Amino acid sequence: MAACIFCKIIKGDIPSFKLFESDRVFAFLDIQPLSLGHATTLKQLVVPKHHGTKLTDIPDEALEEILPVVKKLVRATGAENYNILQNNGRLAHQEIDHVHFHMIPKPNETEGLGIGWPAQKADMDKLKSLFNEVKAKM
């Protein structure tokens, strides 16, 4: 996609602090980090039709290498506490319309990703209905 900033980074049109590159994956340091070592790992789209905004837009084979590369980043940074984040859609806080995974070190309470988890008490009948619906589609 011509206007996609991540596609431009992958093509080399925009400079980056490239950490890793293969036929399917490109990893680089984020220029707006939440903590020291915050890196973004994204799937390299060789053919523009494989550019995907959401995870469901990406063919399975193009995702096979993502988590092994994230794992390499974790080991390379020496992060003991970290988050792996992947957002889909504006309501889910996705800002760049290109699937990408963040590896965010959490060195202390103030640096890194800060999240809340507004858990709710589940209605077991509704939960069972949802379970049956999703399981049938798997």
mmCIF file of C-alpha atoms in Angstrom:
data_model
loop_
_atom_site.group_PDB
_atom_site.id
_atom_site.type_symbol
_atom_site.label_atom_id
_atom_site.label_comp_id
_atom_site.label_asym_id
_atom_site.label_seq_id
_atom_site.Cartn_x
_atom_site.Cartn_y
_atom_site.Cartn_z
ATOM 1 C CA MET A 1 0.000 0.000 0.000
ATOM 2 C CA ALA A 2 1.618 3.216 -1.195
ATOM 3 C CA ALA A 3 0.599 5.431 1.750
ATOM 4 C CA CYS A 4 1.315 2.929 4.540
ATOM 5 C CA ILE A 5 4.192 4.108 6.743
ATOM 6 C CA PHE A 6 5.173 0.542 7.679
ATOM 7 C CA CYS A 7 5.247 -0.505 4.013
ATOM 8 C CA LYS A 8 7.538 2.469 3.342
ATOM 9 C CA ILE A 9 9.807 1.407 6.217
ATOM 10 C CA ILE A 10 9.929 -2.170 4.916
ATOM 11 C CA LYS A 11 10.801 -0.949 1.389
ATOM 12 C CA GLY A 12 13.536 1.296 2.789
ATOM 13 C CA ASP A 13 11.832 4.524 1.690
ATOM 14 C CA ILE A 14 11.840 5.647 5.340
ATOM 15 C CA PRO A 15 14.903 4.893 7.477
ATOM 16 C CA SER A 16 14.542 2.685 10.550
ATOM 17 C CA PHE A 17 16.569 0.990 13.245
ATOM 18 C CA LYS A 18 16.170 -2.434 11.649
ATOM 19 C CA LEU A 19 16.739 -5.293 14.075
ATOM 20 C CA PHE A 20 15.739 -8.259 11.907
ATOM 21 C CA GLU A 21 14.541 -8.970 8.403
ATOM 22 C CA SER A 22 13.498 -12.111 6.553
ATOM 23 C CA ASP A 23 11.257 -12.859 3.587
ATOM 24 C CA ARG A 24 8.158 -12.459 5.791
ATOM 25 C CA VAL A 25 9.084 -10.390 8.860
ATOM 26 C CA PHE A 26 10.687 -7.017 9.532
ATOM 27 C CA ALA A 27 11.540 -5.876 13.082
ATOM 28 C CA PHE A 28 12.656 -2.405 14.116
ATOM 29 C CA LEU A 29 12.866 -0.079 17.115
ATOM 30 C CA ASP A 30 9.825 2.097 17.698
ATOM 31 C CA ILE A 31 10.664 5.819 17.515
ATOM 32 C CA GLN A 32 7.995 6.572 20.147
ATOM 33 C CA PRO A 33 8.852 3.937 22.776
ATOM 34 C CA LEU A 34 6.979 3.266 25.996
ATOM 35 C CA SER A 35 10.211 2.010 27.521
ATOM 36 C CA LEU A 36 13.836 1.421 26.559
ATOM 37 C CA GLY A 37 13.941 -1.481 24.130
ATOM 38 C CA HIS A 38 10.338 -1.196 22.902
ATOM 39 C CA ALA A 39 10.384 -2.782 19.451
ATOM 40 C CA THR A 40 7.686 -3.295 16.869
ATOM 41 C CA THR A 41 7.624 -6.495 14.858
ATOM 42 C CA LEU A 42 5.535 -6.527 11.737
ATOM 43 C CA LYS A 43 4.966 -8.892 8.910
ATOM 44 C CA GLN A 44 6.741 -7.930 5.738
ATOM 45 C CA LEU A 45 4.327 -7.579 2.852
ATOM 46 C CA VAL A 46 6.205 -8.399 -0.319
ATOM 47 C CA VAL A 47 3.062 -8.212 -2.494
ATOM 48 C CA PRO A 48 0.757 -5.227 -1.839
ATOM 49 C CA LYS A 49 -2.330 -7.467 -1.783
ATOM 50 C CA HIS A 50 -0.974 -9.025 1.399
ATOM 51 C CA HIS A 51 -0.997 -5.685 3.152
ATOM 52 C CA GLY A 52 -3.506 -6.191 5.941
ATOM 53 C CA THR A 53 -5.099 -3.846 8.387
ATOM 54 C CA LYS A 54 -6.297 -6.534 10.784
ATOM 55 C CA LEU A 55 -4.959 -9.933 11.806
ATOM 56 C CA THR A 56 -7.790 -11.677 9.961
ATOM 57 C CA ASP A 57 -6.616 -10.015 6.712
ATOM 58 C CA ILE A 58 -3.263 -11.825 6.798
ATOM 59 C CA PRO A 59 -2.783 -15.362 5.368
ATOM 60 C CA ASP A 60 -1.781 -17.901 8.022
ATOM 61 C CA GLU A 61 1.521 -18.759 6.337
ATOM 62 C CA ALA A 62 2.533 -15.100 6.494
ATOM 63 C CA LEU A 63 2.138 -15.175 10.299
ATOM 64 C CA GLU A 64 4.196 -18.306 11.022
ATOM 65 C CA GLU A 65 7.431 -16.469 11.785
ATOM 66 C CA ILE A 66 6.012 -13.613 13.877
ATOM 67 C CA LEU A 67 6.155 -15.071 17.396
ATOM 68 C CA PRO A 68 9.552 -16.732 16.932
ATOM 69 C CA VAL A 69 10.954 -13.300 15.958
ATOM 70 C CA VAL A 70 9.236 -11.650 18.932
ATOM 71 C CA LYS A 71 10.802 -14.327 21.144
ATOM 72 C CA LYS A 72 14.241 -13.515 19.670
ATOM 73 C CA LEU A 73 13.663 -9.830 20.462
ATOM 74 C CA VAL A 74 12.773 -10.671 24.054
ATOM 75 C CA ARG A 75 15.965 -12.681 24.437
ATOM 76 C CA ALA A 76 18.084 -10.035 22.677
ATOM 77 C CA THR A 77 16.817 -7.240 24.933
ATOM 78 C CA GLY A 78 17.113 -9.312 28.093
ATOM 79 C CA ALA A 79 13.642 -8.194 29.151
ATOM 80 C CA GLU A 80 12.452 -10.129 32.193
ATOM 81 C CA ASN A 81 8.981 -8.570 32.238
ATOM 82 C CA TYR A 82 7.309 -7.550 28.986
ATOM 83 C CA ASN A 83 4.069 -7.315 27.033
ATOM 84 C CA ILE A 84 3.317 -8.593 23.537
ATOM 85 C CA LEU A 85 0.618 -6.382 22.045
ATOM 86 C CA GLN A 86 -1.303 -6.550 18.781
ATOM 87 C CA ASN A 87 -4.298 -4.228 18.200
ATOM 88 C CA ASN A 88 -7.054 -4.515 15.565
ATOM 89 C CA GLY A 89 -9.236 -1.495 14.805
ATOM 90 C CA ARG A 90 -9.485 2.028 16.168
ATOM 91 C CA LEU A 91 -11.579 1.062 19.204
ATOM 92 C CA ALA A 92 -8.803 -1.409 20.086
ATOM 93 C CA HIS A 93 -6.208 1.411 19.835
ATOM 94 C CA GLN A 94 -4.719 0.492 16.434
ATOM 95 C CA GLU A 95 -3.130 3.616 14.977
ATOM 96 C CA ILE A 96 -1.268 2.228 11.945
ATOM 97 C CA ASP A 97 -3.399 0.287 9.451
ATOM 98 C CA HIS A 98 -0.827 -2.464 9.021
ATOM 99 C CA VAL A 99 -0.795 -5.535 11.246
ATOM 100 C CA HIS A 100 2.048 -5.309 13.733
ATOM 101 C CA PHE A 101 3.090 -6.785 17.036
ATOM 102 C CA HIS A 102 4.756 -4.804 19.830
ATOM 103 C CA MET A 103 7.278 -6.302 22.225
ATOM 104 C CA ILE A 104 7.256 -3.843 25.130
ATOM 105 C CA PRO A 105 9.698 -4.339 28.019
ATOM 106 C CA LYS A 106 8.242 -3.534 31.462
ATOM 107 C CA PRO A 107 11.361 -2.662 33.489
ATOM 108 C CA ASN A 108 9.458 -1.034 36.355
ATOM 109 C CA GLU A 109 6.050 0.286 37.442
ATOM 110 C CA THR A 110 6.307 3.571 35.522
ATOM 111 C CA GLU A 111 7.879 2.492 32.217
ATOM 112 C CA GLY A 112 6.368 0.193 29.635
ATOM 113 C CA LEU A 113 2.731 -0.598 29.006
ATOM 114 C CA GLY A 114 0.206 0.401 31.633
ATOM 115 C CA ILE A 115 -3.155 -1.308 31.324
ATOM 116 C CA GLY A 116 -6.363 -1.757 33.250
ATOM 117 C CA TRP A 117 -8.416 -4.930 33.088
ATOM 118 C CA PRO A 118 -12.045 -4.078 33.832
ATOM 119 C CA ALA A 119 -13.153 -7.664 34.504
ATOM 120 C CA GLN A 120 -16.865 -8.260 34.936
ATOM 121 C CA LYS A 121 -18.801 -11.061 36.599
ATOM 122 C CA ALA A 122 -19.888 -13.490 33.889
ATOM 123 C CA ASP A 123 -23.481 -14.553 33.319
ATOM 124 C CA MET A 124 -22.902 -18.303 32.993
ATOM 125 C CA ASP A 125 -25.895 -18.835 30.654
ATOM 126 C CA LYS A 126 -24.646 -16.137 28.285
ATOM 127 C CA LEU A 127 -21.099 -17.468 28.573
ATOM 128 C CA LYS A 128 -22.274 -21.000 27.697
ATOM 129 C CA SER A 129 -24.221 -19.665 24.711
ATOM 130 C CA LEU A 130 -21.167 -17.725 23.478
ATOM 131 C CA PHE A 131 -18.975 -20.792 24.015
ATOM 132 C CA ASN A 132 -21.278 -22.958 21.897
ATOM 133 C CA GLU A 133 -21.500 -20.338 19.152
ATOM 134 C CA VAL A 134 -17.731 -19.795 18.887
ATOM 135 C CA LYS A 135 -16.847 -23.476 19.235
ATOM 136 C CA ALA A 136 -19.202 -24.353 16.375
ATOM 137 C CA LYS A 137 -17.304 -21.934 14.110
ATOM 138 C CA MET A 138 -13.867 -23.298 15.032
#
